[in-house]
Structures are given as structure tokens and as C-alpha cells.
CSV table of C-alpha atoms in Angstrom, one decimal:
chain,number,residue,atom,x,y,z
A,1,UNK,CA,-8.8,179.2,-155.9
A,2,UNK,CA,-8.1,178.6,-152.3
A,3,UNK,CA,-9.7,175.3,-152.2
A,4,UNK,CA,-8.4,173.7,-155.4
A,5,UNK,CA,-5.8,171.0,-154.5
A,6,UNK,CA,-7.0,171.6,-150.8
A,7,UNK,CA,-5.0,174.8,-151.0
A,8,UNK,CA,-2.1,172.9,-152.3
A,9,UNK,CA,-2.7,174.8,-155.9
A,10,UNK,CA,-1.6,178.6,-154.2
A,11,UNK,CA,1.0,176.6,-152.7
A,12,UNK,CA,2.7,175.0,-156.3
A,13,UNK,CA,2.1,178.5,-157.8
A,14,UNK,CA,3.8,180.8,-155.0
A,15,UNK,CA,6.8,178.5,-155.3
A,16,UNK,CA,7.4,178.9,-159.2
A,17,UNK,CA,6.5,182.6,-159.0
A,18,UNK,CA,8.2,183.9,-156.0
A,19,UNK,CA,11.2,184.8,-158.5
A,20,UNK,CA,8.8,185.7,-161.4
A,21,UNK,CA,6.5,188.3,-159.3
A,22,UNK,CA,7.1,191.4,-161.1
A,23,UNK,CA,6.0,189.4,-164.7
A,24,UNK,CA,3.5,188.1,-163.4
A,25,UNK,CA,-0.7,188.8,-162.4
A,26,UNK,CA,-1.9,186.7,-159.7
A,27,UNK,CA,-5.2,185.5,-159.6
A,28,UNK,CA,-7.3,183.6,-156.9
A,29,UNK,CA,-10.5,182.9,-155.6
A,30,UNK,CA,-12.1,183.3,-152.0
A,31,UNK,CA,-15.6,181.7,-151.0
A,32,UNK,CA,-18.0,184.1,-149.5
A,33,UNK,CA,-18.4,183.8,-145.6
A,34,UNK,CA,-17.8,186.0,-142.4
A,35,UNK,CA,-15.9,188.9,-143.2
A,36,UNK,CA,-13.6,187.7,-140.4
A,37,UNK,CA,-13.2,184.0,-142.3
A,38,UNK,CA,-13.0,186.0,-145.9
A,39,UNK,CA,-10.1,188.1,-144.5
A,40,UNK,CA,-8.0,185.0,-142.8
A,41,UNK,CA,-8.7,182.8,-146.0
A,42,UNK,CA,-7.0,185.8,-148.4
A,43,UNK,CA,-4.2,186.1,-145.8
A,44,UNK,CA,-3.7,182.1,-146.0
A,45,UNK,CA,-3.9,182.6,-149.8
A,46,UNK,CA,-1.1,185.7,-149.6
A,47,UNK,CA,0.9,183.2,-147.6
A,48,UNK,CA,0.7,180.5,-149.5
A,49,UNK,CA,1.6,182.3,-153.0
A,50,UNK,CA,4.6,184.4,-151.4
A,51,UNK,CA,3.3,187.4,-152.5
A,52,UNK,CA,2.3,190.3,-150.8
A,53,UNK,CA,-0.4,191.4,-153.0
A,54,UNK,CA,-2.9,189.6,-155.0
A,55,UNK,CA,-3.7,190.9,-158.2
A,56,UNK,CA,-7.1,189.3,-158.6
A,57,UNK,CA,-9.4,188.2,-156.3
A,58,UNK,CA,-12.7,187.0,-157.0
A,59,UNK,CA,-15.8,185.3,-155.2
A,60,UNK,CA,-15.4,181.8,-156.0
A,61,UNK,CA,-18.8,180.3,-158.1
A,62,UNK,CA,-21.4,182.8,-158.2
A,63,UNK,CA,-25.0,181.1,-158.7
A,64,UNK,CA,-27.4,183.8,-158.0
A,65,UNK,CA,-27.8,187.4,-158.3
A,66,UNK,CA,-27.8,187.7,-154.0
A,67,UNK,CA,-24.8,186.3,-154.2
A,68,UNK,CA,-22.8,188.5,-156.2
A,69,UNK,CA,-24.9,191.2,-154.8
A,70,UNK,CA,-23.8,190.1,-150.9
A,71,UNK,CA,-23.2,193.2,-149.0
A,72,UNK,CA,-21.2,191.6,-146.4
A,73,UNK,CA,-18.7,189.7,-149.3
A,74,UNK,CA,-18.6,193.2,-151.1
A,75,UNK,CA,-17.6,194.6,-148.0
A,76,UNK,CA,-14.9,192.1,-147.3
A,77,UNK,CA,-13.4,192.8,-150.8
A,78,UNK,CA,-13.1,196.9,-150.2
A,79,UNK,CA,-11.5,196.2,-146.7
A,80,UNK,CA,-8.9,193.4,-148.4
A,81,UNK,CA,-8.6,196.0,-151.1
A,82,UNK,CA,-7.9,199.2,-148.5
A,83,UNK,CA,-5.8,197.0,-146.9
A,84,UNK,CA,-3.1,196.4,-149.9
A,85,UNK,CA,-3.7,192.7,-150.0
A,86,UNK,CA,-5.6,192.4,-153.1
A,87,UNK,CA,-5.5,195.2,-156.4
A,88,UNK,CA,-8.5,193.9,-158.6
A,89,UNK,CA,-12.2,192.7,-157.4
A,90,UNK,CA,-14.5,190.3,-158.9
A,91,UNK,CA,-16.5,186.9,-159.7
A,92,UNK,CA,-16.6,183.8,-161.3
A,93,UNK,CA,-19.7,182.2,-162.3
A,94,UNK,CA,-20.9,179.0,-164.0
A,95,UNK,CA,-24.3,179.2,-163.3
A,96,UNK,CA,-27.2,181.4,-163.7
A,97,UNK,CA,-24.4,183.4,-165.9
A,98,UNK,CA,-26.5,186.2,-167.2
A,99,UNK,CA,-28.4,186.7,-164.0
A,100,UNK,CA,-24.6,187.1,-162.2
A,101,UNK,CA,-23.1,189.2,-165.0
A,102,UNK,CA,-26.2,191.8,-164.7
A,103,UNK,CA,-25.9,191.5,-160.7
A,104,UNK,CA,-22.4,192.3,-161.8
A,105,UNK,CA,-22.9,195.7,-163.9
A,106,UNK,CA,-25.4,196.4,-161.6
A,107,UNK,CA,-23.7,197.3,-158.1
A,108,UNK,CA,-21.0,199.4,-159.9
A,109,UNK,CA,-18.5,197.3,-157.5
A,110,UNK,CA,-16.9,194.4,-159.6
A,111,UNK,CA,-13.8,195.3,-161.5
A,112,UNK,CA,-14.1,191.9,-163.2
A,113,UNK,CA,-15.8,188.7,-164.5
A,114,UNK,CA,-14.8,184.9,-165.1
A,115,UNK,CA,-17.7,183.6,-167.1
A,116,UNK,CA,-18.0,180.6,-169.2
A,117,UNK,CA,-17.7,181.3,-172.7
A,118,UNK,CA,-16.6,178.9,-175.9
A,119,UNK,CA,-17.9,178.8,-179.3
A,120,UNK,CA,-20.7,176.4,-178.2
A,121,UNK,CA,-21.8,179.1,-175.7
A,122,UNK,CA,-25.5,180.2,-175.3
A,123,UNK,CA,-25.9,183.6,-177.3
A,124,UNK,CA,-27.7,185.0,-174.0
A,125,UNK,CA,-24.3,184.7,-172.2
A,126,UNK,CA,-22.4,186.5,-175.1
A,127,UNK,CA,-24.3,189.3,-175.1
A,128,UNK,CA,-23.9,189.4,-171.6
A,129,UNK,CA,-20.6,189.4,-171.7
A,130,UNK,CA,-20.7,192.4,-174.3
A,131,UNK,CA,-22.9,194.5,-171.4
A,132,UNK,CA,-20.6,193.6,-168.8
A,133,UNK,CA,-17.6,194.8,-171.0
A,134,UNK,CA,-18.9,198.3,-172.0
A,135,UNK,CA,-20.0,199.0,-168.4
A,136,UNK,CA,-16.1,199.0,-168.0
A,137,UNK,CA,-15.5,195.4,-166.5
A,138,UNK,CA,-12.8,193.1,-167.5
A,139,UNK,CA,-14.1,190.2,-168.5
A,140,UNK,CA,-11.6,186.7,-168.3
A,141,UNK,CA,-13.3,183.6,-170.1
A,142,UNK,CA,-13.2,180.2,-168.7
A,143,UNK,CA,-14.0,176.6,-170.3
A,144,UNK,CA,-12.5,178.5,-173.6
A,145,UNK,CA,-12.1,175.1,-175.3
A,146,UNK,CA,-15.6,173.9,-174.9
A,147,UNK,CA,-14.5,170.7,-172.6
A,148,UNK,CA,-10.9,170.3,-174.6
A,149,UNK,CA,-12.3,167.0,-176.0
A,150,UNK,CA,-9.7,164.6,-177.4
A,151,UNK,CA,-11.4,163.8,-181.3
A,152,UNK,CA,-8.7,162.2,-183.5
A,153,UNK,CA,-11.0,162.2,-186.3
A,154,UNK,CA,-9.9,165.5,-187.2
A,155,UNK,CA,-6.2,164.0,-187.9
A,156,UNK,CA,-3.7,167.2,-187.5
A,157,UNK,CA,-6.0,169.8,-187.1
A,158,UNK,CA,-5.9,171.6,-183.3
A,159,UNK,CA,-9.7,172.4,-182.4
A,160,UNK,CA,-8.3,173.8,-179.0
A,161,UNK,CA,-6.5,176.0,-181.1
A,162,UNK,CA,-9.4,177.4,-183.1
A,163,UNK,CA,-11.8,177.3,-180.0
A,164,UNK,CA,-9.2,179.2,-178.6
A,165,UNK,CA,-8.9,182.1,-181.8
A,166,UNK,CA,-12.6,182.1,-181.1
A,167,UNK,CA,-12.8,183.5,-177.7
A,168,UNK,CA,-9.9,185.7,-178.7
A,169,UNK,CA,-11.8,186.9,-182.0
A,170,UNK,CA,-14.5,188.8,-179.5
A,171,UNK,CA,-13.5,192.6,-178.3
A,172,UNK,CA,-15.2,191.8,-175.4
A,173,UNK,CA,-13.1,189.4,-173.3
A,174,UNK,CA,-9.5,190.8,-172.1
A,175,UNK,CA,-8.2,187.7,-171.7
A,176,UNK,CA,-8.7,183.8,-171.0
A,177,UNK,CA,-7.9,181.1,-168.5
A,178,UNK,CA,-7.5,177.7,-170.2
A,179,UNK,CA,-6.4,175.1,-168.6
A,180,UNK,CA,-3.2,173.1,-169.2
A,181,UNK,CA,-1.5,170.4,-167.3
A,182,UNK,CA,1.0,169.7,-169.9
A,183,UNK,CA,4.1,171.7,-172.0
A,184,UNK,CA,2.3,170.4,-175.1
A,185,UNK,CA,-0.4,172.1,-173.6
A,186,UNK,CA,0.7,175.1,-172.8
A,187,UNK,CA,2.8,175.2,-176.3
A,188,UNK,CA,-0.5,174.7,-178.1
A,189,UNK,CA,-2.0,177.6,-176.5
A,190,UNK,CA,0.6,180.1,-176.3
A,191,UNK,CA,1.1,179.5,-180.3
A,192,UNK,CA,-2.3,181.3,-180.9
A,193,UNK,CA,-1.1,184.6,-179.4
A,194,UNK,CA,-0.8,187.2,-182.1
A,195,UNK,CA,-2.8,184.9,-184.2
A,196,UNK,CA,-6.6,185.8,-186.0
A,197,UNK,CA,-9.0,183.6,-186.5
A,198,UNK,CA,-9.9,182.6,-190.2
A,199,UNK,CA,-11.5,180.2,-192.2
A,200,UNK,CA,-9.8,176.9,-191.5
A,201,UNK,CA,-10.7,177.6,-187.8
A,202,UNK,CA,-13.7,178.1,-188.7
A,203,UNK,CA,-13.8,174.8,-190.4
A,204,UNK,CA,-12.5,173.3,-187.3
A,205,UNK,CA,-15.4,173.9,-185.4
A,206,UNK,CA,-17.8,173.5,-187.8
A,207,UNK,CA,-16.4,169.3,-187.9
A,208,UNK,CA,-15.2,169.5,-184.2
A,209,UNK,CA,-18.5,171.0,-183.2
A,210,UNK,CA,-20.3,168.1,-184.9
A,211,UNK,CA,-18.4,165.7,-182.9
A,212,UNK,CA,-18.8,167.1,-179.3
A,213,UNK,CA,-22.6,168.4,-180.0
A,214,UNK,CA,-24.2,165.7,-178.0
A,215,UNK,CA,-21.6,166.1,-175.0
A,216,UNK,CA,-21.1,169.8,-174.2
A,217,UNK,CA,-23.3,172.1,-172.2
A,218,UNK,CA,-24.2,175.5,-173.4
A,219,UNK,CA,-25.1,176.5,-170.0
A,220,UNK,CA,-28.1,178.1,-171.1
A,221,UNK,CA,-30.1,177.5,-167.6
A,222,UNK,CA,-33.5,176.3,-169.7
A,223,UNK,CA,-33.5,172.6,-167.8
A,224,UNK,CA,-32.1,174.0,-164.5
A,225,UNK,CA,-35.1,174.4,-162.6
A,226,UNK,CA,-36.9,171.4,-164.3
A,227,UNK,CA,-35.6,168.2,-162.3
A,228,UNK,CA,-38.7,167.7,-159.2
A,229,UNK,CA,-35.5,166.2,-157.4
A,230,UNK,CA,-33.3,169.4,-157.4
A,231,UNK,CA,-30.9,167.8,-159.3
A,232,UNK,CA,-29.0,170.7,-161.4
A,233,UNK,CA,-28.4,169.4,-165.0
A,234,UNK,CA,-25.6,171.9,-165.7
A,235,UNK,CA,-23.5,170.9,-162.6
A,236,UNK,CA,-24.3,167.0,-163.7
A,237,UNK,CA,-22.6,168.4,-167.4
A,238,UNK,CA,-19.7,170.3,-166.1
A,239,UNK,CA,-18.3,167.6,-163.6
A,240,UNK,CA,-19.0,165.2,-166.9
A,241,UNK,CA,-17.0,167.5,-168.7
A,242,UNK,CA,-14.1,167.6,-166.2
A,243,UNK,CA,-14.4,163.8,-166.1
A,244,UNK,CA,-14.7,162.7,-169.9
A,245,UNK,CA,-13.1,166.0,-171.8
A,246,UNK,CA,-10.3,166.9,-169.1
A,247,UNK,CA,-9.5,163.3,-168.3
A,248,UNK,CA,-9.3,164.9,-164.6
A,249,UNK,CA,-11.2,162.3,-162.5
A,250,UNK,CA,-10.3,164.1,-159.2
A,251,UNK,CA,-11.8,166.9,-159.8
A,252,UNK,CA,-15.0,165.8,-161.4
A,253,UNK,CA,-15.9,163.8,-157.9
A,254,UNK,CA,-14.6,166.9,-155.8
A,255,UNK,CA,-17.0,169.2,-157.9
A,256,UNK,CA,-19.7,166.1,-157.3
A,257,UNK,CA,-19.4,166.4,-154.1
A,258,UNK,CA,-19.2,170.2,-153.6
A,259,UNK,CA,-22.1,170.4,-155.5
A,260,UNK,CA,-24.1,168.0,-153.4
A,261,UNK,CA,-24.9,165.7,-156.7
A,262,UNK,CA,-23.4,162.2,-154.7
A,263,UNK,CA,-26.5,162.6,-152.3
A,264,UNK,CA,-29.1,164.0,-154.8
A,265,UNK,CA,-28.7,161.7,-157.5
A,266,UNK,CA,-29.7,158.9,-155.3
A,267,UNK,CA,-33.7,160.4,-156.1
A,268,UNK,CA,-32.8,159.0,-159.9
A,269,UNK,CA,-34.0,155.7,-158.9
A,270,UNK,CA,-37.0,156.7,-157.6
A,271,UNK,CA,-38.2,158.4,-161.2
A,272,UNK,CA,-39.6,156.5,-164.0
A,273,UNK,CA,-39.1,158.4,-165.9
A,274,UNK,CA,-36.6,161.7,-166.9
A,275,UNK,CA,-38.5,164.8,-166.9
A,276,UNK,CA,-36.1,167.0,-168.0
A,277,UNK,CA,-35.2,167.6,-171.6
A,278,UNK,CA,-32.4,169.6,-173.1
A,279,UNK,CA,-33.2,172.3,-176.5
A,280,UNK,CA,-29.6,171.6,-177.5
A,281,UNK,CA,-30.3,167.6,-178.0
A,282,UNK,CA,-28.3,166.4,-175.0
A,283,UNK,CA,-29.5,163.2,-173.4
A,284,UNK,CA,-29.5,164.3,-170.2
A,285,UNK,CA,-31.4,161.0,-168.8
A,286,UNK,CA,-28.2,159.2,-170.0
A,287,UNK,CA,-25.7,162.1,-168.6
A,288,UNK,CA,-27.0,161.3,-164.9
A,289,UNK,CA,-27.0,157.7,-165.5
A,290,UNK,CA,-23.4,157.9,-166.7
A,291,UNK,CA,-22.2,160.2,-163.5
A,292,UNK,CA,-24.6,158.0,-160.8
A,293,UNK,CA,-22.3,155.6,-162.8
A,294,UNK,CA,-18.9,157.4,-161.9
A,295,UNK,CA,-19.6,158.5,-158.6
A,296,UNK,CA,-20.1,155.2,-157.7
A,297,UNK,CA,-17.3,153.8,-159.6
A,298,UNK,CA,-15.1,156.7,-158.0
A,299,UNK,CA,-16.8,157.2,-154.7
């Protein structure tokens, strides 16, 4: 996306692929705004990758079906698309998923999705994403490795690799986006292409789901609206997950602060008691205790 690494992130990836262009698809993210400011942010972004088309581009964290449904954003991404600078139009959305993905199918306009999906996901969200693929869009899954935990009780095994097989098993999703900082990382995913998922993965996930249950969001959206402080419990979960499953400490407190959680966590202290309660088990009292904890630590 434009704003990951402060734009620094375009920047890395132009560099590498300016040689590369014709093997690779470019993807990137714009936030919606003026048409003026979504035009000069794409042309920053075609700047910055050395490319003179962008494959991809899609409306950075969709929450709500106005927002995918934004006449002036939709208009922005037919003129970038008339224009030559981009070939593909879409969304990405962690919140209020099955909401955006019908917004989606809806207005006839998106040629793609980037939706959270894992073998932990919510149900509603999968068959979401099976609408959104037979109305004819792509759809790219995210957070494929349900918070890439680090367990070593499971010895040799690879869970990322079998979370990974998982998302790939489904006919619905075209393709996935999980993340790697490392070569081991990116050899441990590459190895499951042209692989199928069987029953040792599935064993996999049945012990590594065991071990992560009490950590990972489903991002269901039942305890969203629940917090009298406005506090959103899946945001509080994902930037937990960036901190404690990615190990990426940077971008947990950027997401914490993007998401206006360092201010509206500070109502915590002023509740007894949690009112918010999680169908999946989570403790969420102790999740925004632990992040009040990190922001602080971090801030």
C-alpha cells in the first residue's frame, strides 16, 4: 500500500522489479479521498515502483458498505483505469467483511477482493467469499496463516504450511498474499505450490488450532458494536496479532494508532468492568489490557 513503510514499501519493490516487470503483477493500495488526492497518490505510487502501470489497485481497508460503495472513490478508479495507470480494480477489507464483500458484488464495479480468510475464519466470511467468486470477482486472501504463530510444540511439522494448503484447497480464492520477511519464509511457502491438502495437514491444524484458539480473531463482527467506549475489539486483535504472531512491533503501534485505539483505550480505566464477550472464548478483557500494555510500553 502507499502508506506502508511511509511509502518506503513501493519504493523497495520498484527497485527489485524494475528488471523483473514483465514476470511480475503489481499490486498496491490507495486510501479513498478527493479524486484529485486519489489521482496524485497512484501517480506517487507509479513513481515510486518504476512501473508505468499498476496491475492492482485497490481501496486500502474497507469498513463499511458506503465505503466500498463511494461514488467519488469508484469514480477515481475508472478515471486511473481510462487513463492506463492501473489494469485491475478493487478492495481490501478486514472489517465488516461480509457487509464489504456484498457492497462488492453489488455495484458490478470491483474486479477484485482482499479479504481475510484462514482456516480459523468465521463461516459467514467463507461463504461470502464463495458469492463474491461466482459473481465473477477475483478473490486474493490475506492473514492466510491465521497470525503465523510461532508453536514449537508441534516439533517439525509446518502449520503455515498446512494453513496455507487450506486457503489453497478452496476454488474460490485465486490466489493469496502471505506475508514473508525472510528466505526461510518465502521457501516455506513457495514449497506448497502444486501441493493438495491431505490428512496430516489436516492434523496440523487440528493440534495447531488447539494451541492458537484463545489468540486468533475470527473476525466474525458479533462483539464489534458492543464496547460503550467505541473501542473495536477486532482492530484491538489484529494489531495483537501483528504484535505477538508477526513479531512486527512497528506495525502493530502504526495500525494502533491508525486505528485511533492509543486515545480510545484510555476509556478502559474508567469501566469496571468488561462488557464485551467473545462466542469464540477469547478473553478480550485481557486482550485490551495486554495492548493498553504495549502501547504504552511502545508509545
Amino acid at each position: 500500500a502507499c502508506c506502508y513503510m511511509d511509502g518506503n514499501n513501493e519504493v523497495i519493490v520498484g527497485s527489485v522489479l524494475k528488471t523483473r516487470r514483465k514476470d511480475t503483477y503489481i499490486a498496491t493500495k490507495v486510501h479513498i479521498a478527493s479524486e484529485k488526492k486519489m489521482m496524485a497518490s497512484v501517480e506517487r505510487s507509479l513513481r515510486r515502483l518504476q512501473t508505468d502501470v499498476i496491475d492492482v489497485i485497490q481501496l486500502h481497508s474497507m469498513k463499511k458498505r458506503e465505503h466500498v460503495l463511494n461514488e467519488t472513490a469508484m469514480n477515481a478508479l475508472d478515471k486511473m483505469r481510462k487513463k492506463g495507470y492501473v489494469r485491475f480494480v478493487g478492495f481490501s477489507t478486514h472489517k465488516n467483511q461480509v457487509e464489504c464483500i456484498d457492497a462488492g458484488i453489488e455495484s458490478g464495479f470491483y474486479d477484485l477482493v482482499l479479504v481475510t480468510y484462514s482456516f480459523k475464519t468465521d463461516p459467514k466470511i467463507e461463504k461470502a467469499i464463495a458469492r463474491a467468486a461466482k459473481a465473477g470477482m477475483g478473490v486474493v486472501a490475506m492473514k492466510t496463516q491465521a497470525g503465523g504463530y510461532k508453536k514449537h510444540d508441534l516439533g517439525d511439522w509446518s502449520p503455515h504450511q498446512a494453513a496455507l494448503r487450506w486457503v489453497l484447497r478452496n476454488p474460490h480464492v485465486a490466489t493469496t498474499i502471505p506475508s514473508m520477511v525472510s528466505f526461510a519464509q518465502v521457501d516455506e511457502n513457495v514449497a506448497v505450490m502444486g501441493t493438495k491438502f491431505g490428512a496430516r495437514d489436516a492434523e496440523i491444524l487440528e493440534r495447531y488450532g488447539q494451541l492458537i484458539d484463545r489468540e486468533i480473531c475470527r473476525f466474525c463482527q458479533d462483539c464489534d458494536a458492543a464496547c460503550p467506549a467505541g473501542i473495536s475489539l477486532i482492530d484491538v486483535n489484529r494489531v495483537l496479532m501483528y504484535a505477538d504472531g508477526y513479531g512486527d512491533m512497528d506495525l502493530a503501534l502504526r495500525t494502533a494508532r491508525q486505528e485511533g485505539l492509543v486515545e480510545l483505550l484510555r476509556a478502559c480505566a474508567d469501566c469496571s468492568t468488561c462488557l464485551v464477550n467473545c462466542r469464540y472464548g477469547l478473553d478480550l478483557t485481557g486482550r485490551v489490557r495486554r495492548l493498553s500494555e504495549l502501547v504504552g510500553a511502545l508509545a
